[in-house]
Amino acid sequence: NVLSSLTKIDVSSNGITMLPLELAQIPPSTPLATLIFRGNQLGRGVEESLSLSWAPCSLTSLDVSANGLSTAQLNTIVSELPCMQHLEASSNALSSWPEALSRNCSPGLREVRMSNNRLVDLSTFDATAHTKLEVLDVSGNQLRDITEVEWSHLTQLSTLDIGNNNIVSPPYQLGFLPALEKLSLVGNPTRTIRQALITGPTSRLKEHLRMKAPV
């Protein structure tokens, strides 16, 4: 009866190691849309590489930041969340983009934050499956080359934070993204872009990137 009226559950910083499987039994009419597990210990209890139905079908926002999660564990958590729009997975131990996001969560995914992880590339990021993405934060990782991403498909992307990585040459395609209003490159060893452009307006930075496009 209590769950039937809740829209948000926040159980941050409680030492939780297991997903609450009982949530999957909540009736479809339940308005529960947001679950926050920030600062727990799901990395100690979630089994890797499973397909797990644990959350209510009404869930649209999930925060599992600071849980020590691996990529395989995050794949398990998001394997059955078709209605998710917002994912916060910062400060974990992710080494690559979770493929389950592209397979099962892509239709309405609008915001993904994966800052301060261990991402070395975005080779498993399928841009064609995330055309509604508006916010992407992968700052504070170990990214070097992100040219393998088909950026042109992200026509609704308005905020991209790739700061504090190891990116030397940002792809020129970023300059052509029509909705991109905020692009952060701060903290990268970019030698071909003046610091004034990096810290200045995104519009000027995009113009500079467009000038690098092949004729």
Short mmCIF file of C-alpha atoms in Angstrom, two decimals:
data_model
loop_
_atom_site.label_atom_id
_atom_site.label_comp_id
_atom_site.label_asym_id
_atom_site.label_seq_id
_atom_site.Cartn_x
_atom_site.Cartn_y
_atom_site.Cartn_z
CA ASN A 1 0.00 0.00 0.00
CA VAL A 2 2.88 2.35 0.74
CA LEU A 3 4.63 1.64 -2.57
CA SER A 4 1.43 2.21 -4.50
CA SER A 5 1.73 5.97 -3.93
CA LEU A 6 5.51 6.51 -4.07
CA THR A 7 7.16 8.22 -7.01
CA LYS A 8 10.75 8.20 -5.67
CA ILE A 9 12.84 5.98 -3.37
CA ASP A 10 16.22 7.15 -2.08
CA VAL A 11 18.26 4.57 -0.14
CA SER A 12 21.69 6.20 -0.55
CA SER A 13 24.63 5.28 1.69
CA ASN A 14 23.14 2.23 3.37
CA GLY A 15 25.64 -0.52 2.53
CA ILE A 16 23.16 -2.26 0.20
CA THR A 17 24.73 -5.10 -1.80
CA MET A 18 21.69 -6.71 -3.46
CA LEU A 19 19.01 -5.39 -5.79
CA PRO A 20 15.50 -5.38 -4.28
CA LEU A 21 13.83 -8.02 -6.46
CA GLU A 22 10.49 -7.34 -4.78
CA LEU A 23 10.20 -4.09 -6.74
CA ALA A 24 9.43 -6.11 -9.87
CA GLN A 25 6.17 -7.25 -8.24
CA ILE A 26 4.80 -3.72 -7.95
CA PRO A 27 1.61 -3.28 -10.05
CA PRO A 28 2.06 -1.48 -13.40
CA SER A 29 -0.15 1.36 -12.17
CA THR A 30 2.40 2.31 -9.50
CA PRO A 31 3.93 5.77 -10.23
CA LEU A 32 7.41 4.86 -8.91
CA ALA A 33 9.77 6.49 -11.42
CA THR A 34 13.03 7.24 -9.57
CA LEU A 35 15.37 4.94 -7.64
CA ILE A 36 18.55 6.25 -5.99
CA PHE A 37 21.14 3.74 -4.75
CA ARG A 38 24.04 6.21 -4.59
CA GLY A 39 26.96 5.29 -2.34
CA ASN A 40 26.05 1.68 -1.59
CA GLN A 41 27.95 -1.57 -2.25
CA LEU A 42 26.14 -3.13 -5.19
CA GLY A 43 29.53 -4.01 -6.66
CA ARG A 44 29.88 -6.66 -3.98
CA GLY A 45 26.59 -8.43 -4.56
CA VAL A 46 25.34 -8.01 -8.14
CA GLU A 47 26.10 -11.01 -10.32
CA GLU A 48 27.66 -10.30 -13.68
CA SER A 49 26.26 -10.86 -17.16
CA LEU A 50 22.70 -11.84 -16.26
CA SER A 51 19.36 -10.71 -17.63
CA LEU A 52 17.54 -9.64 -14.51
CA SER A 53 14.00 -8.30 -14.10
CA TRP A 54 14.12 -6.49 -10.78
CA ALA A 55 12.65 -3.00 -11.27
CA PRO A 56 9.10 -1.75 -11.87
CA CYS A 57 8.15 -1.03 -15.46
CA SER A 58 7.46 2.58 -14.45
CA LEU A 59 11.14 3.28 -13.69
CA THR A 60 12.56 6.18 -15.73
CA SER A 61 15.46 7.41 -13.56
CA LEU A 62 18.18 5.34 -11.87
CA ASP A 63 21.19 6.44 -9.81
CA VAL A 64 23.78 3.74 -9.04
CA SER A 65 26.79 6.04 -8.68
CA ALA A 66 29.63 5.20 -6.26
CA ASN A 67 28.85 1.49 -5.93
CA GLY A 68 32.07 -0.07 -7.22
CA LEU A 69 30.24 -1.53 -10.22
CA SER A 70 32.00 -3.18 -13.16
CA THR A 71 30.69 -2.89 -16.71
CA ALA A 72 29.29 -6.45 -16.54
CA GLN A 73 27.46 -5.67 -13.31
CA LEU A 74 25.91 -2.51 -14.74
CA ASN A 75 24.82 -4.57 -17.75
CA THR A 76 22.95 -6.83 -15.32
CA ILE A 77 21.27 -3.91 -13.59
CA VAL A 78 20.04 -2.21 -16.77
CA SER A 79 19.29 -5.37 -18.75
CA GLU A 80 15.51 -5.03 -18.33
CA LEU A 81 14.77 -1.28 -18.09
CA PRO A 82 13.08 -0.36 -21.39
CA CYS A 83 11.56 2.91 -20.12
CA MET A 84 14.65 4.43 -18.54
CA GLN A 85 15.41 8.04 -19.47
CA HIS A 86 18.09 9.06 -16.95
CA LEU A 87 21.07 7.01 -15.76
CA GLU A 88 23.65 8.18 -13.22
CA ALA A 89 26.55 5.72 -13.01
CA SER A 90 29.48 7.95 -12.08
CA SER A 91 32.31 6.99 -9.72
CA ASN A 92 32.24 3.26 -10.37
CA ALA A 93 34.72 0.88 -12.03
CA LEU A 94 33.31 0.85 -15.56
CA SER A 95 35.90 0.02 -18.22
CA SER A 96 33.61 0.25 -21.27
CA TRP A 97 30.16 1.43 -22.34
CA PRO A 98 27.55 -1.13 -21.17
CA GLU A 99 26.14 -2.79 -24.28
CA ALA A 100 22.82 -3.44 -22.50
CA LEU A 101 22.15 0.30 -22.66
CA SER A 102 22.11 0.12 -26.45
CA ARG A 103 20.14 -3.13 -26.61
CA ASN A 104 17.47 -2.60 -23.96
CA CYS A 105 17.38 1.02 -22.78
CA SER A 106 17.96 3.00 -25.95
CA PRO A 107 14.43 4.01 -27.07
CA GLY A 108 13.95 6.88 -24.63
CA LEU A 109 17.35 7.32 -23.00
CA ARG A 110 17.94 11.07 -22.68
CA GLU A 111 20.69 11.50 -20.07
CA VAL A 112 23.70 9.34 -19.16
CA ARG A 113 26.40 10.30 -16.68
CA MET A 114 29.47 8.06 -16.36
CA SER A 115 32.11 10.45 -15.05
CA ASN A 116 35.06 9.27 -12.97
CA ASN A 117 35.19 5.68 -14.17
CA ARG A 118 37.84 3.74 -16.13
CA LEU A 119 36.56 4.11 -19.69
CA VAL A 120 39.38 3.82 -22.21
CA ASP A 121 37.24 4.07 -25.35
CA LEU A 122 33.64 4.26 -26.56
CA SER A 123 33.86 1.44 -29.10
CA THR A 124 30.75 -0.25 -27.65
CA PHE A 125 28.72 2.97 -27.73
CA ASP A 126 26.16 2.63 -30.53
CA ALA A 127 25.14 6.17 -31.48
CA THR A 128 22.44 4.88 -33.83
CA ALA A 129 20.63 3.42 -30.80
CA HIS A 130 20.79 6.65 -28.77
CA THR A 131 19.35 9.25 -31.12
CA LYS A 132 17.27 10.82 -28.31
CA LEU A 133 20.27 11.36 -26.03
CA GLU A 134 20.44 14.95 -24.77
CA VAL A 135 23.14 14.82 -22.06
CA LEU A 136 26.30 12.69 -22.05
CA ASP A 137 28.94 13.05 -19.34
CA VAL A 138 32.01 10.82 -19.62
CA SER A 139 34.45 13.24 -17.98
CA GLY A 140 37.22 12.07 -15.69
CA ASN A 141 37.95 8.82 -17.52
CA GLN A 142 40.86 7.53 -19.63
CA LEU A 143 39.47 8.20 -23.10
CA ARG A 144 42.03 8.80 -25.84
CA ASP A 145 40.31 8.37 -29.19
CA ILE A 146 36.56 8.90 -29.59
CA THR A 147 36.49 9.11 -33.39
CA GLU A 148 34.90 5.64 -33.65
CA VAL A 149 31.59 7.08 -32.41
CA GLU A 150 29.13 8.04 -35.17
CA TRP A 151 28.45 11.44 -33.62
CA SER A 152 26.28 12.62 -36.50
CA HIS A 153 23.40 10.44 -35.24
CA LEU A 154 23.20 12.35 -31.93
CA THR A 155 21.12 15.17 -33.34
CA GLN A 156 19.45 15.96 -29.99
CA LEU A 157 22.65 16.05 -27.91
CA SER A 158 22.77 19.41 -26.12
CA THR A 159 25.46 18.75 -23.47
CA LEU A 160 28.66 16.75 -23.92
CA ASP A 161 31.31 16.64 -21.20
CA ILE A 162 34.49 14.84 -22.22
CA GLY A 163 36.75 16.86 -19.96
CA ASN A 164 39.66 15.45 -17.95
CA ASN A 165 40.46 12.60 -20.31
CA ASN A 166 43.45 11.90 -22.58
CA ILE A 167 41.92 13.21 -25.82
CA VAL A 168 44.49 14.88 -28.06
CA SER A 169 42.33 15.57 -31.11
CA PRO A 170 38.54 15.92 -30.64
CA PRO A 171 36.55 14.76 -33.70
CA TYR A 172 35.48 17.52 -36.05
CA GLN A 173 31.99 15.97 -36.24
CA LEU A 174 31.18 17.53 -32.85
CA GLY A 175 31.15 20.90 -34.55
CA PHE A 176 28.22 19.85 -36.73
CA LEU A 177 25.88 18.63 -33.96
CA PRO A 178 22.87 20.95 -34.34
CA ALA A 179 21.62 20.90 -30.73
CA LEU A 180 25.00 20.96 -28.97
CA GLU A 181 25.11 24.02 -26.70
CA LYS A 182 27.66 22.92 -24.10
CA LEU A 183 30.88 21.11 -25.00
CA SER A 184 33.57 20.66 -22.35
CA LEU A 185 37.12 19.69 -23.34
CA VAL A 186 38.84 21.11 -20.27
CA GLY A 187 41.61 18.95 -18.85
CA ASN A 188 42.57 17.15 -22.09
CA PRO A 189 46.02 17.34 -23.74
CA THR A 190 44.59 19.03 -26.85
CA ARG A 191 47.56 20.64 -28.58
CA THR A 192 45.79 21.80 -31.73
CA ILE A 193 43.14 23.94 -29.99
CA ARG A 194 44.01 27.14 -28.15
CA GLN A 195 43.05 27.23 -24.48
CA ALA A 196 40.99 30.35 -25.08
CA LEU A 197 38.74 28.35 -27.40
CA ILE A 198 38.43 25.47 -24.96
CA THR A 199 37.36 27.71 -22.11
CA GLY A 200 35.32 30.07 -24.27
CA PRO A 201 31.82 29.82 -25.78
CA THR A 202 30.85 26.45 -27.23
CA SER A 203 29.71 28.16 -30.43
CA ARG A 204 33.28 29.30 -31.19
CA LEU A 205 34.69 25.88 -30.31
CA LYS A 206 32.22 24.21 -32.66
CA GLU A 207 33.18 26.63 -35.42
CA HIS A 208 36.84 25.73 -34.95
CA LEU A 209 36.04 22.01 -35.16
CA ARG A 210 34.01 22.52 -38.33
CA MET A 211 37.01 24.18 -39.94
CA LYS A 212 38.95 20.95 -39.43
CA ALA A 213 36.46 18.92 -41.48
CA PRO A 214 37.71 17.49 -44.81
CA VAL A 215 36.82 19.54 -47.84
#
